[in-house]
Amino acid sequence: MFFHTLYGKLAITLLGLLVAVGTTYILLAAYFTQDHLRKTSQELNRTLAANLVKERELIQDGVINIDAVETVFESFMVINPSIELYLLDRNGVIQGYSAPKDAVINRQVALEPIHLFLDGAPLPILGDDPRNLGRKKIFSAAPLIGEDGNSYYLYVVLRGENYDSISDVLGDSYILRVGIWVTVGSLFFALIAGLFLFGQYTRRLTRLATTMTQFRNSDFAQNNSHIPISAQSDDEIGRLESSFDDLAKRVIMQLQELRETDSHRRDMVANISHDLRTPLASMQGYLETLLLKDGKLDPEKQRDYLEIALRHSHRLGKLIKDLFELARLDSGDIELEKTNFSLHELAYDIMQKYQLDAEQRGITLRCNDAQGVCNAFGDIGLIERVLENLIENAIRHCNENGTVQVIITEKDGGVHVRVADTGKGIPAEELSRIFNRFYQVDKHRSNKNGSAGLGLAIVKRILSLHGSSVEVHSEVDKGTEFSFTLGCVLTQTEASESTLK
Ligand SMILES: Nc1ncnc2c1ncn2[C@@H]1O[C@H](COP(=O)(O)OP(=O)(O)OP(=O)(O)O)[C@@H](O)[C@H]1O
Ligand SMILES: [Mg+2]
């Protein structure tokens, strides 16, 4: 399990690296020390063979005394037991030596290193070891030439300084041993420090991984990361942490939105089915009655029934039209056909349409004198729908003998429109909901009028497509005012005047 964690992998890698570095260092140090020791030892004994040749009478009367060689060698070795002496002929074959008989395995020694040695080549030079096949040793050598023309070599193997293997060198060199212990100690310290630091770094990653797992386990609903923004460092892990934070917030928000949209959608389907079924059912009822009582109803009742059925069919038509309109506005691919138009004229035309209706209920419809107010810039067809919805609502909710006013002014470089009524108002707690689809403050009463609660949702959507928004102020039993602002376009005269300036 430990090796499956990032910390475990880093720890193993670090350990492996330090062991590799340490071993390489020790081997290299030992190799160079061995080389150095061999060199100095051979250097010291460079003239040893030549001195022995000079000192001891290996040549008697100009002739090399082979029979006496072994006795002479033994006396050499008494003086210096760390050397082995061999007498070689010109082919390198051993003619005499100072060792127990079985000890010498190699009867012939390569002459090439001896020639190099005699020629003064750089040391160390390794020669064959007659006692060990394949082993190389440092040596000293000197030629022996008799007057009879026979030539030999005195071959001295420097056995005393045993630097054959690295372990020998390690055993012998105190400085090297101390150096190695220091290196091992430093590497061990580096390992501990590295493990501690890796632990520090990976702890943040582990924490992030745990937070992410918890987030997944909570079905992407709860982000438990508690790192304050100020404490997040700007290294890669810090960036990862803050990206995860953003991501988690976004996911939570979007899931929330999805849930809300889903629940809205379900509500909407329920509302639509209800609002379609009610007028359809009563329309069917009246038409069936007419059919059943064909000719038996008096013409006045018959007409009443027909009118009711027609009203329901209008209501159905309006509902379907509004639903289509909302779907079209929501689809996102609607293109606004923006033009330059007078909002005052548009409001005036719409008011004419509702004039009769208002008069019947004793309501006064008024529009302020908006001469000089700049033209609006927008989709005239859609803005007409906005004004119709607002004026129709105002008239519907206005008290008898009340007033509905449309006030158009110029504000902050735009055309500001207010539709105010002296009606029953909307309770403050309902204000935030009246723009929701199918939301009606008094559902029962509104249903009777054939309205479905889509008007303000359409108004809000159209204005948001124009980059604007709708505001509402209302006081219960005093009245309600809806307002919005549209972008302004200067009238032609104003435009030419401003360019002249
Ligand atoms: N001027 C107003 N005065 C009082 N209440 C209002 C006013 N305008 C809107 N409302 C309230 O807001 C609700 C939503 O209005 P909206 O225009 O969206 O729907 P509706 O008029 O009921 O139906 P539709 O517009 O689809 O025919 C209304 O049912 C009403 O309760
Ligand atoms: Mg309405």
XYZ file of C-alpha atoms and ligand atoms in Angstrom:
533
model
C 0.000 0.000 0.000
C 2.821 2.370 1.001
C 4.544 1.814 -2.356
C 1.354 2.754 -4.190
C 1.395 6.230 -2.698
C 3.327 9.058 -4.322
C 5.311 9.472 -1.102
C 6.237 5.761 -1.142
C 7.409 5.969 -4.753
C 9.427 9.120 -4.091
C 10.995 7.558 -0.989
C 12.022 4.411 -2.872
C 13.413 6.480 -5.762
C 15.406 8.658 -3.367
C 16.746 5.621 -1.509
C 17.732 3.955 -4.806
C 19.453 7.117 -6.039
C 21.393 7.614 -2.816
C 22.479 3.966 -2.715
C 23.604 4.200 -6.366
C 25.482 7.461 -5.742
C 27.074 6.088 -2.552
C 28.182 2.822 -4.171
C 29.593 4.600 -7.199
C 31.476 6.997 -4.960
C 32.935 4.221 -2.803
C 33.979 2.134 -5.835
C 35.569 5.085 -7.593
C 37.356 6.261 -4.460
C 38.639 2.747 -3.762
C 39.763 2.282 -7.357
C 41.736 5.533 -7.437
C 43.187 4.900 -3.978
C 44.279 1.422 -5.090
C 45.843 2.908 -8.195
C 47.593 5.562 -6.148
C 48.903 3.105 -3.554
C 50.209 0.766 -6.232
C 51.895 3.653 -7.971
C 53.659 4.952 -4.859
C 54.674 1.481 -3.727
C 56.086 0.587 -7.158
C 57.767 3.975 -7.384
C 59.460 3.369 -4.008
C 60.667 -0.030 -5.136
C 61.607 0.936 -8.690
C 65.324 0.365 -8.100
C 64.884 -2.527 -5.667
C 65.668 -5.275 -8.221
C 68.634 -3.359 -9.667
C 70.051 -2.821 -6.143
C 69.677 -6.486 -5.306
C 71.450 -7.416 -8.487
C 74.293 -5.079 -7.597
C 74.568 -6.054 -3.933
C 74.368 -9.806 -4.098
C 76.742 -11.715 -6.151
C 74.376 -13.460 -8.480
C 77.061 -13.339 -11.110
C 80.292 -15.142 -10.227
C 83.216 -14.790 -12.545
C 81.015 -13.226 -15.172
C 78.643 -16.239 -15.199
C 75.188 -16.327 -13.615
C 75.190 -18.878 -10.870
C 71.797 -20.500 -11.214
C 72.456 -23.134 -8.545
C 73.183 -20.483 -5.969
C 70.149 -18.391 -6.898
C 67.742 -20.016 -4.429
C 70.120 -19.663 -1.488
C 70.759 -16.048 -2.375
C 66.997 -15.419 -2.725
C 66.298 -16.890 0.673
C 68.813 -14.597 2.252
C 67.102 -11.637 0.505
C 63.776 -12.682 1.881
C 65.106 -12.936 5.397
C 65.928 -9.253 5.127
C 62.636 -8.338 3.407
C 59.908 -10.973 3.802
C 57.356 -8.944 1.798
C 58.999 -9.657 -1.558
C 59.120 -12.700 -3.797
C 62.055 -13.166 -6.112
C 62.112 -14.925 -9.439
C 64.912 -15.441 -11.932
C 63.540 -15.360 -15.455
C 65.302 -16.314 -18.640
C 65.027 -14.161 -21.759
C 61.670 -15.771 -22.603
C 60.234 -15.091 -19.211
C 60.443 -18.730 -18.074
C 61.154 -19.018 -14.334
C 64.595 -20.510 -13.699
C 64.770 -20.069 -9.988
C 62.612 -18.727 -7.157
C 62.222 -18.324 -3.431
C 59.026 -20.100 -2.520
C 57.673 -23.507 -1.515
C 57.656 -25.788 -4.571
C 53.838 -26.118 -4.948
C 53.207 -22.427 -4.539
C 54.418 -21.486 -8.018
C 51.733 -22.352 -10.559
C 52.747 -20.129 -13.401
C 56.003 -21.268 -14.935
C 56.273 -18.384 -17.318
C 55.766 -14.646 -16.862
C 54.818 -12.147 -19.588
C 57.820 -10.014 -20.549
C 55.940 -7.088 -21.967
C 55.227 -5.364 -18.579
C 58.891 -5.959 -17.617
C 60.096 -4.213 -20.783
C 57.701 -1.332 -20.132
C 59.033 -1.100 -16.573
C 62.635 -1.118 -17.724
C 61.836 1.500 -20.402
C 60.576 3.820 -17.658
C 56.859 3.779 -18.635
C 54.486 5.538 -16.216
C 53.618 3.537 -13.079
C 51.830 1.499 -11.908
C 52.618 -1.389 -14.266
C 51.146 -4.736 -13.351
C 52.923 -7.970 -14.121
C 51.943 -11.652 -13.853
C 51.857 -13.262 -10.439
C 53.496 -16.709 -10.694
C 51.593 -17.886 -7.633
C 48.144 -16.934 -8.932
C 46.926 -17.559 -12.447
C 45.390 -14.492 -13.967
C 46.344 -12.242 -11.037
C 48.383 -9.083 -11.650
C 50.865 -7.569 -9.235
C 53.157 -4.587 -8.994
C 56.772 -5.565 -9.331
C 60.340 -4.397 -9.686
C 62.668 -5.863 -12.304
C 66.283 -5.625 -13.435
C 68.220 -7.323 -16.206
C 71.067 -9.734 -15.427
C 73.536 -10.236 -18.230
C 76.409 -12.734 -17.910
C 79.644 -12.436 -19.770
C 78.840 -15.709 -21.505
C 76.063 -13.811 -23.269
C 73.226 -15.439 -21.258
C 70.752 -12.834 -20.165
C 68.195 -13.109 -17.344
C 65.817 -10.905 -15.419
C 65.478 -10.541 -11.705
C 61.711 -10.267 -11.178
C 60.628 -9.036 -7.739
C 56.921 -9.282 -6.935
C 56.000 -6.756 -4.276
C 53.652 -8.929 -2.294
C 53.874 -7.052 0.986
C 51.534 -4.313 -0.196
C 48.438 -6.293 -0.917
C 46.263 -4.018 -3.044
C 44.833 -6.789 -5.161
C 41.197 -6.236 -4.409
C 39.095 -3.240 -3.474
C 38.334 -4.821 -0.109
C 42.068 -5.025 0.580
C 42.346 -1.340 -0.197
C 39.381 -0.551 2.020
C 40.882 -2.566 4.843
C 44.240 -0.880 4.492
C 43.393 2.766 3.903
C 42.284 4.549 7.061
C 41.606 7.799 5.198
C 39.487 5.988 2.653
C 37.539 4.266 5.420
C 36.893 7.581 7.180
C 35.903 9.143 3.834
C 33.444 6.364 3.214
C 31.869 6.647 6.647
C 31.505 10.397 6.165
C 29.888 9.786 2.765
C 27.517 7.149 4.150
C 26.643 9.492 7.012
C 25.951 12.420 4.642
C 23.887 10.252 2.335
C 21.892 8.979 5.298
C 21.287 12.539 6.427
C 20.256 13.480 2.860
C 17.841 10.523 2.897
C 16.218 11.594 6.152
C 16.021 15.253 5.062
C 14.658 14.225 1.628
C 12.025 11.970 3.186
C 10.972 14.762 5.521
C 10.720 17.338 2.700
C 8.908 14.928 0.376
C 6.535 14.279 3.251
C 5.867 18.013 3.521
C 5.210 18.409 -0.200
C 3.150 15.287 -0.696
C 1.061 16.002 2.401
C -0.660 18.827 0.512
C -1.263 16.545 -2.449
C -2.608 13.828 -0.167
C -4.919 16.370 1.430
C -6.130 17.492 -1.999
C -6.661 13.885 -3.104
C -8.659 13.193 0.074
C -10.785 16.300 -0.488
C -11.441 15.231 -4.068
C -12.410 11.716 -2.995
C -14.738 13.142 -0.340
C -16.226 15.435 -2.976
C -16.866 12.447 -5.263
C -18.270 10.378 -2.401
C -20.657 13.174 -1.497
C -22.056 12.810 -5.017
C -20.391 16.093 -6.028
C -22.482 18.007 -3.513
C -20.014 18.978 -0.793
C -16.531 20.469 -1.074
C -14.629 20.054 2.197
C -11.504 21.965 1.190
C -10.833 24.472 3.927
C -7.674 26.099 2.654
C -8.125 29.862 2.826
C -7.174 31.579 -0.443
C -4.438 33.529 1.401
C -2.826 30.262 2.575
C -2.713 28.750 -0.899
C 0.765 28.954 -2.340
C 1.235 29.749 -6.006
C 3.218 26.609 -6.842
C 1.721 23.798 -8.948
C -0.046 22.209 -5.985
C -1.430 25.592 -4.949
C -2.741 26.127 -8.463
C -4.214 22.636 -8.439
C -5.941 23.376 -5.132
C -7.451 26.638 -6.309
C -8.488 25.119 -9.674
C -10.161 22.262 -7.836
C -11.915 24.752 -5.565
C -13.247 26.682 -8.557
C -14.204 23.487 -10.320
C -16.019 22.125 -7.276
C -17.900 25.396 -6.782
C -18.887 25.402 -10.448
C -19.999 21.765 -10.362
C -22.035 22.293 -7.189
C -23.627 25.406 -8.668
C -24.410 23.762 -11.980
C -25.832 20.656 -10.356
C -27.974 22.914 -8.203
C -29.110 24.819 -11.290
C -29.835 21.551 -13.075
C -31.926 20.357 -10.146
C -33.798 23.651 -10.071
C -34.317 23.615 -13.834
C -35.534 20.072 -13.608
C -37.988 20.893 -10.877
C -39.130 24.007 -12.810
C -39.575 21.880 -15.890
C -41.708 19.401 -13.969
C -43.784 22.218 -12.456
C -44.156 23.736 -15.875
C -45.339 20.528 -17.494
C -47.873 20.126 -14.673
C -49.004 23.755 -15.102
C -49.268 23.497 -18.860
C -51.286 20.300 -18.702
C -53.592 21.842 -16.128
C -54.010 25.101 -18.005
C -54.675 23.323 -21.271
C -57.034 20.766 -19.807
C -59.341 23.214 -18.021
C -60.432 25.333 -21.014
C -60.456 22.281 -23.256
C -62.725 20.360 -20.908
C -65.241 23.184 -20.552
C -65.148 23.867 -24.291
C -65.897 20.206 -24.941
C -68.679 20.274 -22.292
C -70.459 23.232 -23.884
C -70.115 21.904 -27.418
C -71.429 18.441 -26.393
C -74.398 20.047 -24.652
C -75.140 22.016 -27.796
C -74.999 18.817 -29.826
C -77.144 16.811 -27.416
C -79.774 19.475 -27.117
C -79.729 20.219 -30.778
C -82.660 22.524 -31.490
C -84.122 22.159 -27.982
C -82.231 25.117 -26.503
C -83.564 28.589 -26.865
C -81.463 30.706 -29.246
C -80.204 32.974 -26.436
C -78.800 30.076 -24.385
C -77.413 28.517 -27.496
C -75.557 31.736 -28.232
C -74.311 31.954 -24.624
C -72.904 28.417 -24.836
C -71.244 29.172 -28.137
C -69.698 32.346 -26.749
C -68.343 30.499 -23.711
C -66.866 27.767 -25.936
C -65.329 30.451 -28.138
C -63.844 32.229 -25.094
C -62.239 29.015 -23.947
C -60.871 28.397 -27.402
C -59.379 31.948 -27.369
C -57.871 31.211 -23.981
C -56.368 28.015 -25.308
C -55.056 29.847 -28.353
C -53.470 32.563 -26.196
C -51.848 30.026 -23.903
C -50.385 28.090 -26.800
C -49.213 31.317 -28.447
C -47.527 32.466 -25.215
C -45.869 29.099 -24.704
C -44.542 29.145 -28.240
C -43.308 32.671 -27.787
C -41.452 31.794 -24.573
C -39.937 28.710 -26.199
C -38.788 30.852 -29.131
C -37.306 33.511 -26.826
C -35.555 30.789 -24.787
C -34.183 28.932 -27.791
C -31.264 31.356 -28.064
C -31.332 31.514 -31.847
C -33.779 34.404 -31.970
C -32.447 37.386 -33.878
C -33.643 40.789 -32.782
C -34.703 43.039 -35.624
C -33.657 46.260 -33.986
C -34.943 49.531 -35.356
C -35.190 53.109 -34.357
C -38.734 53.921 -33.148
C -40.714 56.276 -31.004
C -41.765 54.541 -27.785
C -44.292 57.279 -27.195
C -46.113 56.532 -30.413
C -46.010 52.804 -29.761
C -47.424 53.227 -26.223
C -50.128 55.531 -27.590
C -51.230 52.938 -30.191
C -51.386 50.168 -27.608
C -53.401 52.321 -25.239
C -55.906 52.937 -28.025
C -56.352 49.172 -28.245
C -57.235 48.913 -24.557
C -59.162 52.178 -24.390
C -62.629 50.613 -24.711
C -61.865 47.931 -22.188
C -60.628 50.532 -19.713
C -63.588 52.838 -20.255
C -65.988 50.012 -19.530
C -64.377 49.635 -16.123
C -64.195 53.378 -15.513
C -60.430 53.376 -15.698
C -58.588 56.387 -17.062
C -55.699 55.611 -19.387
C -53.011 58.300 -19.573
C -49.710 58.871 -21.229
C -47.401 61.800 -20.485
C -46.336 64.245 -23.163
C -43.059 62.708 -24.224
C -42.146 65.240 -26.873
C -38.409 65.606 -27.183
C -37.630 62.229 -25.659
C -35.176 60.417 -27.869
C -36.166 57.453 -29.975
C -35.669 53.959 -28.628
C -33.576 51.332 -30.352
C -34.908 47.782 -30.217
C -37.123 45.112 -31.758
C -40.370 47.022 -32.099
C -42.523 43.837 -32.320
C -41.126 42.454 -29.070
C -41.264 45.799 -27.225
C -44.926 46.030 -28.284
C -45.483 42.675 -26.513
C -43.788 44.061 -23.389
C -45.985 47.150 -23.280
C -49.129 45.144 -24.071
C -48.424 42.747 -21.212
C -47.704 45.519 -18.727
C -50.684 47.708 -19.747
C -53.033 44.724 -19.818
C -51.895 43.666 -16.334
C -52.243 47.215 -15.059
C -55.813 47.547 -16.389
C -56.752 44.094 -15.078
C -55.466 44.795 -11.594
C -56.543 48.434 -11.419
C -59.444 49.445 -9.166
C -62.604 50.677 -10.764
C -62.381 54.404 -11.490
C -58.638 54.143 -11.053
C -55.906 55.362 -13.387
C -53.310 53.608 -15.490
C -50.430 55.829 -16.547
C -47.617 55.322 -18.982
C -44.783 57.741 -18.306
C -41.944 57.994 -20.813
C -38.861 60.016 -19.912
C -35.226 60.198 -20.824
C -32.909 58.828 -18.138
C -29.167 58.098 -18.131
C -29.009 58.320 -21.904
C -31.892 55.873 -22.388
C -35.668 55.888 -22.706
C -37.236 55.129 -19.361
C -40.771 53.689 -19.391
C -43.013 53.357 -16.359
C -46.434 51.669 -16.360
C -48.225 52.585 -13.140
C -51.680 51.713 -11.860
C -53.748 52.577 -8.833
C -54.683 48.981 -8.132
C -54.589 46.589 -5.237
C -50.785 46.218 -5.399
C -48.666 43.159 -4.865
C -47.539 41.972 -1.382
C -43.780 42.463 -0.892
C -43.133 38.735 -0.352
C -44.674 37.933 -3.756
C -42.645 40.496 -5.713
C -39.666 38.209 -6.383
C -41.899 35.467 -7.754
C -44.225 37.246 -10.132
C -41.699 36.897 -12.997
C -41.646 33.102 -12.660
C -43.499 31.163 -15.304
C -47.104 30.323 -14.361
C -46.815 32.253 -11.129
C -49.921 34.187 -10.204
C -50.612 35.904 -6.923
C -54.281 35.014 -6.997
C -54.327 31.899 -9.146
C -58.052 31.289 -8.733
C -59.124 34.751 -9.854
C -56.636 34.943 -12.669
C -57.716 31.605 -14.061
C -61.187 32.964 -14.465
C -59.795 35.688 -16.706
C -58.094 33.124 -18.845
C -54.597 34.288 -17.966
C -51.888 31.739 -17.286
C -49.090 33.679 -15.574
C -46.719 33.829 -18.551
C -46.940 37.553 -19.394
C -44.259 38.850 -17.007
C -41.934 35.910 -17.809
C -42.158 36.955 -21.479
C -41.562 40.627 -20.534
C -38.470 39.723 -18.499
C -37.051 37.519 -21.259
C -37.601 40.115 -24.021
C -35.958 42.865 -21.964
C -33.009 40.649 -21.079
C -32.535 39.986 -24.807
C -32.336 43.790 -25.156
C -29.713 43.908 -22.396
C -32.193 45.505 -20.050
C -34.256 44.443 -17.035
C -37.659 45.104 -15.576
C -38.206 46.583 -12.142
C -41.285 46.596 -9.995
C -42.425 48.778 -7.101
C -45.671 48.078 -5.415
C -47.643 49.099 -2.369
C -50.621 47.058 -1.297
C -53.912 48.928 -1.865
C -52.077 51.826 -3.492
C -50.790 50.561 -6.764
C -48.000 48.988 -8.755
C -45.382 50.395 -11.091
C -43.342 48.400 -13.569
C -40.422 50.138 -15.282
C -37.641 49.446 -17.738
C -35.096 51.360 -19.833
C -34.186 50.921 -23.482
C -31.145 52.167 -25.371
C -31.633 55.602 -26.878
C -31.132 56.720 -30.464
C -30.893 60.428 -31.193
C -33.507 61.863 -33.505
C -32.142 62.858 -36.869
C -32.215 66.579 -36.071
C -30.462 65.991 -32.735
C -27.887 63.783 -34.415
C -27.096 66.440 -37.013
C -27.031 69.124 -34.304
C -24.549 67.132 -32.229
C -22.278 66.593 -35.227
C -22.375 70.339 -35.961
C -21.195 71.030 -32.370
N -50.174 45.659 -12.267
C -50.324 44.613 -11.400
N -50.953 44.782 -10.224
C -51.099 43.755 -9.379
N -50.651 42.497 -9.611
C -50.036 42.284 -10.770
C -49.793 43.318 -11.724
N -49.137 42.786 -12.771
C -48.936 41.479 -12.478
N -49.476 41.167 -11.294
C -49.423 39.861 -10.616
O -48.406 39.101 -11.195
C -48.911 37.867 -11.702
C -48.158 37.464 -12.936
O -48.426 38.331 -14.006
P -48.341 37.799 -15.481
O -48.556 38.928 -16.403
O -47.065 37.056 -15.584
O -49.475 36.734 -15.560
P -51.022 36.940 -15.812
O -51.283 38.325 -16.170
O -51.702 36.383 -14.625
O -51.256 35.966 -17.040
P -50.913 36.256 -18.569
O -50.086 37.499 -18.597
O -50.208 35.044 -19.000
O -52.203 36.443 -19.228
C -50.355 38.164 -11.963
O -51.105 36.972 -11.885
C -50.680 39.094 -10.852
O -51.000 38.380 -9.702
Mg -50.204 39.384 -17.736
